[in-house]
Short mmCIF file of C-alpha atoms in Angstrom, two decimals:
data_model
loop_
_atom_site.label_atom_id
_atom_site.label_comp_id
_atom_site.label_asym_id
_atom_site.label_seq_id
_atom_site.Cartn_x
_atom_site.Cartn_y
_atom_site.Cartn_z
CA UNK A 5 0.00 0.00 0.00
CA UNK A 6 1.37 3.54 -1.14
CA UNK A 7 1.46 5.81 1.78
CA UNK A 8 -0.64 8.14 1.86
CA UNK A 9 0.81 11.96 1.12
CA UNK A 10 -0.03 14.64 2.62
CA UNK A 11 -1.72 17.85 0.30
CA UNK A 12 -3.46 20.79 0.44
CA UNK A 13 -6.49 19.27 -0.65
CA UNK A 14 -6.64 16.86 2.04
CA UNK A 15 -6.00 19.62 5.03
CA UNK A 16 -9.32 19.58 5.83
CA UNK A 17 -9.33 15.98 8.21
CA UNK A 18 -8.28 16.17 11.92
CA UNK A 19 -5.64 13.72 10.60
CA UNK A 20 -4.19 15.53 8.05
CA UNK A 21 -4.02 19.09 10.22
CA UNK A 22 -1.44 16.68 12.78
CA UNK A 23 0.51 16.08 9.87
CA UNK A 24 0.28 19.40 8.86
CA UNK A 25 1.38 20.11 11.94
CA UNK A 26 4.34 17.55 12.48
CA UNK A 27 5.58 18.43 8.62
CA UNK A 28 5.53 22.56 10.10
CA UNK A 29 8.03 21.37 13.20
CA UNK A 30 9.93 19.39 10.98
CA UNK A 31 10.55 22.10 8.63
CA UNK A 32 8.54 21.07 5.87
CA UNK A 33 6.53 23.20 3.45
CA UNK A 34 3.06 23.23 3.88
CA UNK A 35 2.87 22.27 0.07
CA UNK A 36 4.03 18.87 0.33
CA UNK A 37 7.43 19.86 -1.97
CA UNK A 38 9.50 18.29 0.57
CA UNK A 39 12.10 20.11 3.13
CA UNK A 40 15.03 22.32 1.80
CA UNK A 41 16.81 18.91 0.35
CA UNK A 42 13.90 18.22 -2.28
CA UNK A 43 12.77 15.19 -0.96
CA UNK A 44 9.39 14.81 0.71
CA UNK A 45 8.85 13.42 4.20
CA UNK A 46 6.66 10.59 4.37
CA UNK A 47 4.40 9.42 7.42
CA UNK A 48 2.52 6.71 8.10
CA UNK A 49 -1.28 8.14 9.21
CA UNK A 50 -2.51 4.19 8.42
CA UNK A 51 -4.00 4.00 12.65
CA UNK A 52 -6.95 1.92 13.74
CA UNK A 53 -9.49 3.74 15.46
CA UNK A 54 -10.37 2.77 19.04
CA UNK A 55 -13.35 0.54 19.38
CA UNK A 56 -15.39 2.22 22.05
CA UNK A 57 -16.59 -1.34 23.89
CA UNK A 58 -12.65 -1.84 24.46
CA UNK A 59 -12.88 1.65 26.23
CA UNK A 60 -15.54 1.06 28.37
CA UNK A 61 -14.80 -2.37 29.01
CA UNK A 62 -11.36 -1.11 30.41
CA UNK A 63 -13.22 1.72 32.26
CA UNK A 64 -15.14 -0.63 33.95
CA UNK A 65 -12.05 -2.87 35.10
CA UNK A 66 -10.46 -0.34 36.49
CA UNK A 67 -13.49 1.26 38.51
CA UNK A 68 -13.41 -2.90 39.80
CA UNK A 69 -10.29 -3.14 40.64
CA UNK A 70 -10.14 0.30 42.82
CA UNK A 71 -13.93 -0.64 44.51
CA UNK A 72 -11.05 -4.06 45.72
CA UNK A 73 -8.70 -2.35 47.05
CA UNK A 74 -11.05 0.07 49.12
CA UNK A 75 -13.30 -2.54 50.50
CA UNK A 76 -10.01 -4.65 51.29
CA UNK A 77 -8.98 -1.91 53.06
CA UNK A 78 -11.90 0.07 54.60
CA UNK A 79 -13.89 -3.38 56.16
CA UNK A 80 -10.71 -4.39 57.93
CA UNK A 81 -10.33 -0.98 59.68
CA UNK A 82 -14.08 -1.03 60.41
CA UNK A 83 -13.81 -4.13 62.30
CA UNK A 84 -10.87 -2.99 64.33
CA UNK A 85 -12.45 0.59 65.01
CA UNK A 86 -15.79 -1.07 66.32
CA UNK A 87 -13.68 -3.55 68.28
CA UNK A 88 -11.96 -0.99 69.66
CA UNK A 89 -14.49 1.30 70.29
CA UNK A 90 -16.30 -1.86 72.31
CA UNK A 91 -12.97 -2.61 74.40
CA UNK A 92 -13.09 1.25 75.26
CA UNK A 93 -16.78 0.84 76.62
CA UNK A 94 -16.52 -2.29 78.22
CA UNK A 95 -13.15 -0.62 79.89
CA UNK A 96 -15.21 2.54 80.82
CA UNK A 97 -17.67 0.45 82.43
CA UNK A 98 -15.87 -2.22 83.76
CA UNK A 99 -15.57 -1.21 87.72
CA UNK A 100 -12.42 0.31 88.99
CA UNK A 101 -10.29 -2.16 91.28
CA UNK A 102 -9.63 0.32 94.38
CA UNK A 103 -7.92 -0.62 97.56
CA UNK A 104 -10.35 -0.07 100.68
CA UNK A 105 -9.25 0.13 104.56
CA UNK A 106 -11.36 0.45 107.50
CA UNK A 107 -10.81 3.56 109.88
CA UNK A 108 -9.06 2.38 113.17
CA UNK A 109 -9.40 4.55 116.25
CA UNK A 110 -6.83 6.26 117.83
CA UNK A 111 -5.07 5.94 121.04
CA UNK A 112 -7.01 7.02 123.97
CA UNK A 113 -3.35 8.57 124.66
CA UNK A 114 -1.42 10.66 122.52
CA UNK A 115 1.45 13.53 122.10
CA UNK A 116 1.24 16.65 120.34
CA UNK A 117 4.01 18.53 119.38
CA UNK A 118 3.31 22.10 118.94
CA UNK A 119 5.42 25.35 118.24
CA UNK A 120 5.68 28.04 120.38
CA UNK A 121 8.09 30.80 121.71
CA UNK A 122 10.35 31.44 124.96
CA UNK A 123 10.19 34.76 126.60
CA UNK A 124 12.03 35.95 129.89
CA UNK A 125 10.25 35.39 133.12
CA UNK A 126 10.81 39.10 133.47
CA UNK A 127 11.72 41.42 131.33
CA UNK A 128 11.62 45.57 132.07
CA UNK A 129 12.68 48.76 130.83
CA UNK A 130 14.43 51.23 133.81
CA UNK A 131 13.45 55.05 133.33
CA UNK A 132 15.12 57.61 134.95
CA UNK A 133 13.47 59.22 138.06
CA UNK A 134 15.45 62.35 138.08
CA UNK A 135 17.21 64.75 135.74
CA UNK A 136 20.44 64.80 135.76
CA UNK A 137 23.42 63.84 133.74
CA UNK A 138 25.08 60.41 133.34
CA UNK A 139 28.01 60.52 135.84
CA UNK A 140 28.95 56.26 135.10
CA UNK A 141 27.04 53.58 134.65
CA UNK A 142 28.45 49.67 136.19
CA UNK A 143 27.10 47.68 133.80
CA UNK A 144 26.81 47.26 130.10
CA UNK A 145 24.52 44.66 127.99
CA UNK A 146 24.87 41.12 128.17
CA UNK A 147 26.42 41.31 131.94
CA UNK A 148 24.35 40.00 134.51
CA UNK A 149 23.37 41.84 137.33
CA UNK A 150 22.05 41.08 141.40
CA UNK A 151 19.15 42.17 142.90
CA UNK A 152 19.52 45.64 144.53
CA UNK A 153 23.08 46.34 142.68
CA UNK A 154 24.05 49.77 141.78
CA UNK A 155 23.58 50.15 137.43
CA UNK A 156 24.57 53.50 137.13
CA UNK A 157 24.64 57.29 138.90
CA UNK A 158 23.09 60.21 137.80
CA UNK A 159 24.49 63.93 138.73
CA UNK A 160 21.52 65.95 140.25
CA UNK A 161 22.79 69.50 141.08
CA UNK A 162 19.69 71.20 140.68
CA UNK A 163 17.84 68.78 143.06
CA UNK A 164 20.63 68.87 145.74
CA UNK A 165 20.54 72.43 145.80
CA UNK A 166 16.56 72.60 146.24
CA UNK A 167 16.92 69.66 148.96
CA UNK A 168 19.04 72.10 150.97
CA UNK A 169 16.72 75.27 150.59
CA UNK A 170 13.91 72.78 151.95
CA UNK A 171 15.88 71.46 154.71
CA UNK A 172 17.01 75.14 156.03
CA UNK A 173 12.76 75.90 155.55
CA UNK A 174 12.30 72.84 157.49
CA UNK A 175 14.26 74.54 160.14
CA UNK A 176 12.27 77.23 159.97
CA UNK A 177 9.18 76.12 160.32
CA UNK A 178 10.72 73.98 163.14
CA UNK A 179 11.77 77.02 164.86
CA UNK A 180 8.26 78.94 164.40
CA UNK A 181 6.45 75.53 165.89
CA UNK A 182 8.95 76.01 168.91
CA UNK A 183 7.67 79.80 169.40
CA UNK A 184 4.25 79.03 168.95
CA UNK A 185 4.15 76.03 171.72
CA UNK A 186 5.96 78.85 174.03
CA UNK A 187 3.49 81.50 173.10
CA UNK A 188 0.73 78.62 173.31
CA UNK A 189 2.27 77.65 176.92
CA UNK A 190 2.36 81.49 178.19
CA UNK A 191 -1.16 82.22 176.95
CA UNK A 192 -2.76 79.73 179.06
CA UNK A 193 -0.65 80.50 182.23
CA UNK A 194 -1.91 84.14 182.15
CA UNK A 195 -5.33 82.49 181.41
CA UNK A 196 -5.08 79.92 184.28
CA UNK A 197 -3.96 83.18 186.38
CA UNK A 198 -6.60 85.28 185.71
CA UNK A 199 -9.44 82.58 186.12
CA UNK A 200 -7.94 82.05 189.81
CA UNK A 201 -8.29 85.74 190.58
CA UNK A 202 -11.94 85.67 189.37
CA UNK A 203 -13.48 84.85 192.16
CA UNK A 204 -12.10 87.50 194.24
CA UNK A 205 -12.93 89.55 191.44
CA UNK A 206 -9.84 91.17 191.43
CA UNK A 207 -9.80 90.96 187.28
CA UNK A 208 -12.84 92.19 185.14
CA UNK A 209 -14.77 90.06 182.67
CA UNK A 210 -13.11 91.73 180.27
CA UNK A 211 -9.31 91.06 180.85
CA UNK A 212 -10.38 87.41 181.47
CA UNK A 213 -12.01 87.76 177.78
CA UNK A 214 -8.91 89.27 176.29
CA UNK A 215 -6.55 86.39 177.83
CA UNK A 216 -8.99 83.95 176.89
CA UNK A 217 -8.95 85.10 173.18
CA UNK A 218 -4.93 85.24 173.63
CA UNK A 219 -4.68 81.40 174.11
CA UNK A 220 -6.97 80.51 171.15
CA UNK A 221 -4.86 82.96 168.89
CA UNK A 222 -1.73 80.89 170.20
CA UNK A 223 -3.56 77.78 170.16
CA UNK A 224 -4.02 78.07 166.15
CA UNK A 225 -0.86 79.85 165.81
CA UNK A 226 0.74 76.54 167.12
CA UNK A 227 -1.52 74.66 164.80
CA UNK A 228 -0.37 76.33 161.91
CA UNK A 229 3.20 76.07 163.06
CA UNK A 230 2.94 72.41 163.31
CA UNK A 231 1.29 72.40 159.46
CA UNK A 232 4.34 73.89 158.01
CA UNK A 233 6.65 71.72 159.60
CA UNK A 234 4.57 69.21 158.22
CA UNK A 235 4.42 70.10 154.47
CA UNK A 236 8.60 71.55 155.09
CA UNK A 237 9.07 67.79 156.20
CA UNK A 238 7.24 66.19 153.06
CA UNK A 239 9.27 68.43 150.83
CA UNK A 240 12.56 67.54 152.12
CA UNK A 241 11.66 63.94 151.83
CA UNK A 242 10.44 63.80 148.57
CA UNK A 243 13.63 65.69 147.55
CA UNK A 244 15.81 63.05 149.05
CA UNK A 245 13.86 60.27 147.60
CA UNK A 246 14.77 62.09 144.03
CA UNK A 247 18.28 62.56 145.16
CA UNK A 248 17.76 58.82 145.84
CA UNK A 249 17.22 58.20 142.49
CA UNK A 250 20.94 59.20 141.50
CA UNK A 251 21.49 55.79 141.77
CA UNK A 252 20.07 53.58 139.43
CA UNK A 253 19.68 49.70 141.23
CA UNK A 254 18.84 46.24 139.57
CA UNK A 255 14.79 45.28 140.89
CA UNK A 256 16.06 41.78 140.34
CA UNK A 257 18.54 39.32 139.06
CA UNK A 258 18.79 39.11 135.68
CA UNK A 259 20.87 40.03 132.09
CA UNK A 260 20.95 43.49 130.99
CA UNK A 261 19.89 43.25 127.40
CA UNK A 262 19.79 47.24 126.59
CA UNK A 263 21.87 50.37 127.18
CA UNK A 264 20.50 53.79 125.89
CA UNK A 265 23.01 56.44 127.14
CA UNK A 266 26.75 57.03 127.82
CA UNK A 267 28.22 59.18 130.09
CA UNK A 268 27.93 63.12 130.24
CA UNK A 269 24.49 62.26 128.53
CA UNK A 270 21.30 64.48 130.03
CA UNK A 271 18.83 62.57 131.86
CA UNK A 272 15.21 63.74 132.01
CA UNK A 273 12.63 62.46 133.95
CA UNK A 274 9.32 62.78 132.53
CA UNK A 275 6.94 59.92 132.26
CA UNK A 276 4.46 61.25 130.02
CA UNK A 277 7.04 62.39 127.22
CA UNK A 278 7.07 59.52 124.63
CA UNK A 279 10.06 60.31 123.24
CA UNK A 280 12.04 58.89 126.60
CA UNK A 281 14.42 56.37 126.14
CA UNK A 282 14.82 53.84 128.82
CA UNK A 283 18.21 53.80 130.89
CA UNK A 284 18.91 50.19 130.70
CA UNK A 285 16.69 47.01 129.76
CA UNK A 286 16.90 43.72 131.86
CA UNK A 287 15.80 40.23 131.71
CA UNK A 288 15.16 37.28 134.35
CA UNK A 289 16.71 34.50 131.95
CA UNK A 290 17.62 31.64 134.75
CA UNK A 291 13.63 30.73 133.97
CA UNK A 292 11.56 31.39 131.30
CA UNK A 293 7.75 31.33 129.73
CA UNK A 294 6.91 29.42 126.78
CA UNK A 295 3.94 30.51 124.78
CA UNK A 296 2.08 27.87 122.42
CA UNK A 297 -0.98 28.12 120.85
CA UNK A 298 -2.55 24.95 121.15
CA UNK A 299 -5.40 23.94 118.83
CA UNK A 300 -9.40 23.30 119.43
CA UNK A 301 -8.90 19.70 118.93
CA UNK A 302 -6.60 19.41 121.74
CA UNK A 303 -7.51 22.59 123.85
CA UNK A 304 -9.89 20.82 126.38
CA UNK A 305 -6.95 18.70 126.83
CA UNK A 306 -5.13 20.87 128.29
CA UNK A 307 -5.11 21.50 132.33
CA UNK A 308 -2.64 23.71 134.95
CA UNK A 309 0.27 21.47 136.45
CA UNK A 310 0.02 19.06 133.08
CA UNK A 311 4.24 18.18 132.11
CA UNK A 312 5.37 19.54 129.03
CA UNK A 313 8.28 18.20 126.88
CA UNK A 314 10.28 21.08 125.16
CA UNK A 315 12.79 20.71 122.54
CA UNK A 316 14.52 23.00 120.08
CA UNK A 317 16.70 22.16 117.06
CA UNK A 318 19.74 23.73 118.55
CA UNK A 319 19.98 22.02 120.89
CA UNK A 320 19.46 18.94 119.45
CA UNK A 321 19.29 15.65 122.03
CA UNK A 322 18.22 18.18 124.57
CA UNK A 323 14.60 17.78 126.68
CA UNK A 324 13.66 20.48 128.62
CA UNK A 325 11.05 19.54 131.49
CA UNK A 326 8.65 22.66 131.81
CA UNK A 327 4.96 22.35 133.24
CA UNK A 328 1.68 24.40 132.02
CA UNK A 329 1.20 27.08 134.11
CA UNK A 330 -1.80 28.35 132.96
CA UNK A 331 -4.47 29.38 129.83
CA UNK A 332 -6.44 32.23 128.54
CA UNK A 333 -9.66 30.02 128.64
CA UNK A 334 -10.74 31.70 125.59
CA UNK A 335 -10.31 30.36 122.03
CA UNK A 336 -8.62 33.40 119.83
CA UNK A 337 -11.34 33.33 117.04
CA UNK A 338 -8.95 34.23 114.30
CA UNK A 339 -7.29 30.59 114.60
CA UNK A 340 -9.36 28.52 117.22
CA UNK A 341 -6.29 27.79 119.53
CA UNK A 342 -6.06 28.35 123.35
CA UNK A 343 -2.69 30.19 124.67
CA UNK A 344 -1.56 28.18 126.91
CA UNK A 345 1.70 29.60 128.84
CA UNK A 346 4.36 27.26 130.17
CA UNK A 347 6.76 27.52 133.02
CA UNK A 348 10.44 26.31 131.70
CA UNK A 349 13.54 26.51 133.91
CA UNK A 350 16.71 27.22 132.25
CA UNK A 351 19.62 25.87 133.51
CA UNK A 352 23.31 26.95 132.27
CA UNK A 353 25.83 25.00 130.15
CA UNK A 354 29.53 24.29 130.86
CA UNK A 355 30.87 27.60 129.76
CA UNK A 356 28.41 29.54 132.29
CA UNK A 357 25.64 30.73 129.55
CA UNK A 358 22.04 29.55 129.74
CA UNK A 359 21.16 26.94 127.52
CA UNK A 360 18.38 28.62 126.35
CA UNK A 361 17.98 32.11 125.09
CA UNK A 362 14.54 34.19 125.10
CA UNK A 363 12.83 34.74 121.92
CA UNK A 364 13.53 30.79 120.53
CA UNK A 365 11.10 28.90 118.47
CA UNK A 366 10.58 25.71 120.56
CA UNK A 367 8.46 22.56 120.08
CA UNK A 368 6.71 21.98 122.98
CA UNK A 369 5.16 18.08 123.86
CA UNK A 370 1.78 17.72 125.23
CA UNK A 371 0.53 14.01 126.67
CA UNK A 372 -3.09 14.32 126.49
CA UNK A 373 -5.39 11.41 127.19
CA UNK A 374 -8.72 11.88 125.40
CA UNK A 375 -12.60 10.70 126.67
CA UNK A 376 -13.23 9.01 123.43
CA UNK A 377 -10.31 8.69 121.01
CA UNK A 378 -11.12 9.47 117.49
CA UNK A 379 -10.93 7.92 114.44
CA UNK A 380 -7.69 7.55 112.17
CA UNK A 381 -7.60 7.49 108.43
CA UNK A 382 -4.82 7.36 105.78
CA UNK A 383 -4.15 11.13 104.50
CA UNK A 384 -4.67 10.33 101.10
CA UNK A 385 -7.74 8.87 101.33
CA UNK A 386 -9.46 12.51 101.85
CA UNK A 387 -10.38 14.37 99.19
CA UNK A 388 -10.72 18.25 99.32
CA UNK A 389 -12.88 19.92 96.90
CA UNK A 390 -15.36 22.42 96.13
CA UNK A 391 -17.65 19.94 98.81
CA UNK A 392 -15.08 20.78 101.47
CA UNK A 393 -13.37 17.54 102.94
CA UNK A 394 -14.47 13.98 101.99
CA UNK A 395 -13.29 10.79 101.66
CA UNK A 396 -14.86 7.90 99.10
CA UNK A 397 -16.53 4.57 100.82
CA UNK A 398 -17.66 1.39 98.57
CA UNK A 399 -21.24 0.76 99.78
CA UNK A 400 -22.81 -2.32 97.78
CA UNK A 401 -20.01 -2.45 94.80
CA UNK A 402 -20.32 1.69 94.29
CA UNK A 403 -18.21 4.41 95.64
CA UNK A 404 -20.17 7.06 97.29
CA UNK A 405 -18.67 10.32 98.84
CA UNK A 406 -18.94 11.13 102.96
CA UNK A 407 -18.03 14.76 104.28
CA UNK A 408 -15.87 14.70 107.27
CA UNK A 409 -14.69 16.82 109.75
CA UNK A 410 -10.47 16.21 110.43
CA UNK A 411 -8.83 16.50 113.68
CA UNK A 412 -5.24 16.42 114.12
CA UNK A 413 -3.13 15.90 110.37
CA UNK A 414 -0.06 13.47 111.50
CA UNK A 415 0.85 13.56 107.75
CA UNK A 416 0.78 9.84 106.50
CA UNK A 417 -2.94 9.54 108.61
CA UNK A 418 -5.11 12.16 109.73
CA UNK A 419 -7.92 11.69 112.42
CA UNK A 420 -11.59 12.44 111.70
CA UNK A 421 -13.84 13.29 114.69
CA UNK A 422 -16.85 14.15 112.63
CA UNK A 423 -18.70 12.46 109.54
CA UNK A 424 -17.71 8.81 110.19
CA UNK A 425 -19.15 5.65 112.55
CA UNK A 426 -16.00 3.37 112.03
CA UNK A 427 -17.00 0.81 110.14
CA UNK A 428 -16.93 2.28 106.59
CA UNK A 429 -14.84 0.61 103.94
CA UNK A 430 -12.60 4.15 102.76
CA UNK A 431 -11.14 3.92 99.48
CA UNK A 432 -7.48 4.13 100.19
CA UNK A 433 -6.21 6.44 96.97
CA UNK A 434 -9.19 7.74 94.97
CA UNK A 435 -8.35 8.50 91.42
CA UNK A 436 -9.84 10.54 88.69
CA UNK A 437 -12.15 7.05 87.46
CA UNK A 438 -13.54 7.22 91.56
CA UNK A 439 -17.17 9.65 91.17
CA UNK A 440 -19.64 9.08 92.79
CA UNK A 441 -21.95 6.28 91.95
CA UNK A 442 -18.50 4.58 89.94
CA UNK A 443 -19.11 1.03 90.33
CA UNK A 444 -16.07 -0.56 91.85
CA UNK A 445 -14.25 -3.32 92.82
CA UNK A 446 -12.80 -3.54 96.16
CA UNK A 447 -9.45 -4.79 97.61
CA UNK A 448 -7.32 -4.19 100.56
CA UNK A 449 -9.12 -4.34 103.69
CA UNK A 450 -11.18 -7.20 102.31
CA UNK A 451 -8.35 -9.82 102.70
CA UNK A 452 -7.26 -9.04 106.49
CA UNK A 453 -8.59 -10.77 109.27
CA UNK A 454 -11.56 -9.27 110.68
CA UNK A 455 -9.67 -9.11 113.96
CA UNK A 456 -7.34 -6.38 112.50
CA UNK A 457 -10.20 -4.65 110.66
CA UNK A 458 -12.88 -4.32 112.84
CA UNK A 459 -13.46 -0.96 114.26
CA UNK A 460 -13.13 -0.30 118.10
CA UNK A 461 -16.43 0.90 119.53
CA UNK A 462 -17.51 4.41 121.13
CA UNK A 463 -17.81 2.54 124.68
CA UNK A 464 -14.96 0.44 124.06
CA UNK A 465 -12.64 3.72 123.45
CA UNK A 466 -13.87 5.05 126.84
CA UNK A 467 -13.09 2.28 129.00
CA UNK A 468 -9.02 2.44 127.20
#
């Protein structure tokens, strides 16, 4: 067969425009007179035409083959995402395997430690009680000091001076009372004299009137001479007791702890002035208070005379033996706890100096005994939410939540003394799966012996 050529005429098909078009890249003319080497280019166009049922037929197998491949894939990964989905249910509502324990009660007997802090057994400030200047003071801070042992002296010039002008007006109004008990003396003498001579009336009634008026006059002159010795006396003496002052003494044994002046400083006396610095300050140290605040739980607890144990971390190894000497009997209302002051003697160490010093933190031991005991639970059973506290007991294979009200927190346990009987099974550890109404499983408490599980009673914890 002679191939076919490709001409003008025949530009028309959709055939002969590719050739047109592959001749045109090719270089040659669009006339058929061959490329620039005179020979013509001839192509093939001799192609069978598709058959359209081999196009749909192949259409078809390959819309088969991918429908395959996505059910081999998709059914497979519906079964495991149901089965999943059905071990995730059966997992969410499978109940939770918690460990239970009973409450147990606590000793009828028990310590509390509680913090508290050590102050002097007396501690004052000594004012000046005359002005003055600082002549020398004996003693400086941290020396210790004997009652009624001289501190310091004060230079009073003014005050001696005044003490002498008082004593020479105390001898003058000594002198005046002397003149009126011998004008007081001579007055009734004349009196006496002239009542005698009455009766042989040898006097009038009215020299005996004059006389008598003479011995009152003397009378109240004495009186009034006797008054002014008085007050001259109370002067002088109040002066000396100021000059007294000069020297400052110790009210009691103790550690001087504060020094405000030096010598050649001016000391005034005035009470009411706010601005007045104390001479010296001074402790009693040889025995000291404690002050602890001891909690509603335990305040009933405590009574006068009870022991206490004291310890404090410097000392450590150390027990102090002090003894309660009293409370407030009034709960402070900001923290519910009882101030409860303690008596602690404070002996001295090898090198001289107390053991212990005022102002220390301490941790002071109470033994209380307690009516009826209560109840003791592990501290992370309790759960503390918006509810307030609570802990989770299993009550016929669900967990259901009980508000309590705790008592002393020992850390690993805390005690309850409100909210439970004692024979509640407590979920040890709730987790985030434990709600209430969660069905669960319970372990723990379940598998010890009933002797170690079973709850002491209310009367029971009386008679211990």
């Amino acid at each position: 067969m002679e191939p076919t050529r490709f001409t003008p005429a025949t530009a028309g098909s959709p055939v002969e425009r590719s050739r047109a078009e592959v001749e045109v890249q090719h270089g040659a003319p669009a006339n058929g007179n061959g490329h620039g080497n005179g020979h013509e280019e001839e192509i093939d166009l001799n192609v069978p035409k598709p058959r359209p049922v081999w196009v749909v037929a192949a259409g078809l197998a390959a819309a088969a083959a991918l429908a395959g491949l996505l059910v081999t894939g998709l059914i497979p990964r519906h079964g495991q995402t149901r089965d999943l989905n059905a071990d995730a249910a059966d997992a969410m509502n499978a109940p939770v395997v918690v460990n239970v324990v009973r409450p147990k009660r606590a000793p009828a007997e028990v310590t509390i430690s509680i913090p508290g802090t050590l102050r002097p057994w007396q501690e004052v400030s000594i004012f000046a009680r005359t002005t003055g200047y600082l002549k020398d003071y004996k003693v400086d801070i941290s020396e210790h000091v004997e009652k009624g042992s001289l501190m310091a002296e004060i230079d009073t010039p003014e005050i001696d001076a005044e003490l002498r002008q008082d004593q020479a007006a105390q001898a003058q109004a000594n002198a005046a009372l002397n003149k009126a008990k011998t004008e007081r003396k001579l007055t009734k003498a004349t009196l006496d004299r002239f009542l005698s001579l009455q009766a042989t009336h040898s006097v009038s009634a009215q020299d005996i009137d004059e006389k008598q008026s003479a011995y009152e006059t003397a009378e109240a002159n004495l009186k009034s001479a006797e008054a002014n010795v008085t007050a001259a006396e109370a002067n002088v003496k109040r002066l000396m007791e100021l000059q007294s002052f000069e020297k400052v003494m110790a009210p009691f044994s103790g550690v001087v702890t504060g020094r405000a002046f030096d010598r050649g400083s001016l000391i005034i006396a005035n009470p009411t002035a706010v601005e007045i610095k104390p001479l010296f300050k001074i402790a009693q140290n040889d025995v000291l208070r404690a002050f602890v605040n001891v909690p509603q739980s335990s305040a009933l607890q405590i009574k006068k005379g009870m022991k206490v144990k004291v310890t404090v971390r410097e000392r450590p190894g150390q027990i102090y033996d002090g003894v309660v000497m009293g409370t407030t009997n009034y709960l402070d209302p900001m923290n519910r706890s009882l101030l409860t002051e303690v008596k602690l003697p404070n002996p001295k160490e090898a090198d001289g100096r107390y053991s212990l010093l005022p102002g220390m933190f301490i941790d002071a031991s109470f033994t209380v005994t307690r009516d009826v005991p209560p109840l003791r639970i592990p501290g992370p059973a309790i759960v503390n939410n918006a509810e307030g506290m609570q802990v989770a007991v299993v009550r016929e294979g669900k967990a259901h939540f009980v508000k309590i009200t705790p008592g002393q927190d020992y850390g690993s346990e805390v005690e309850v003394v409100g909210g439970l009987n004692g024979d509640e099974r407590i979920i040890a550890n709730p987790g985030e799966r434990t709600v209430e109404g969660a069905a669960v499983t319970a372990a723990g408490a379940e598998n010890v012996a009933a002797e170690e599980t079973k709850p002491v009673g209310m009367a029971e914890a009386g008679k211990k």
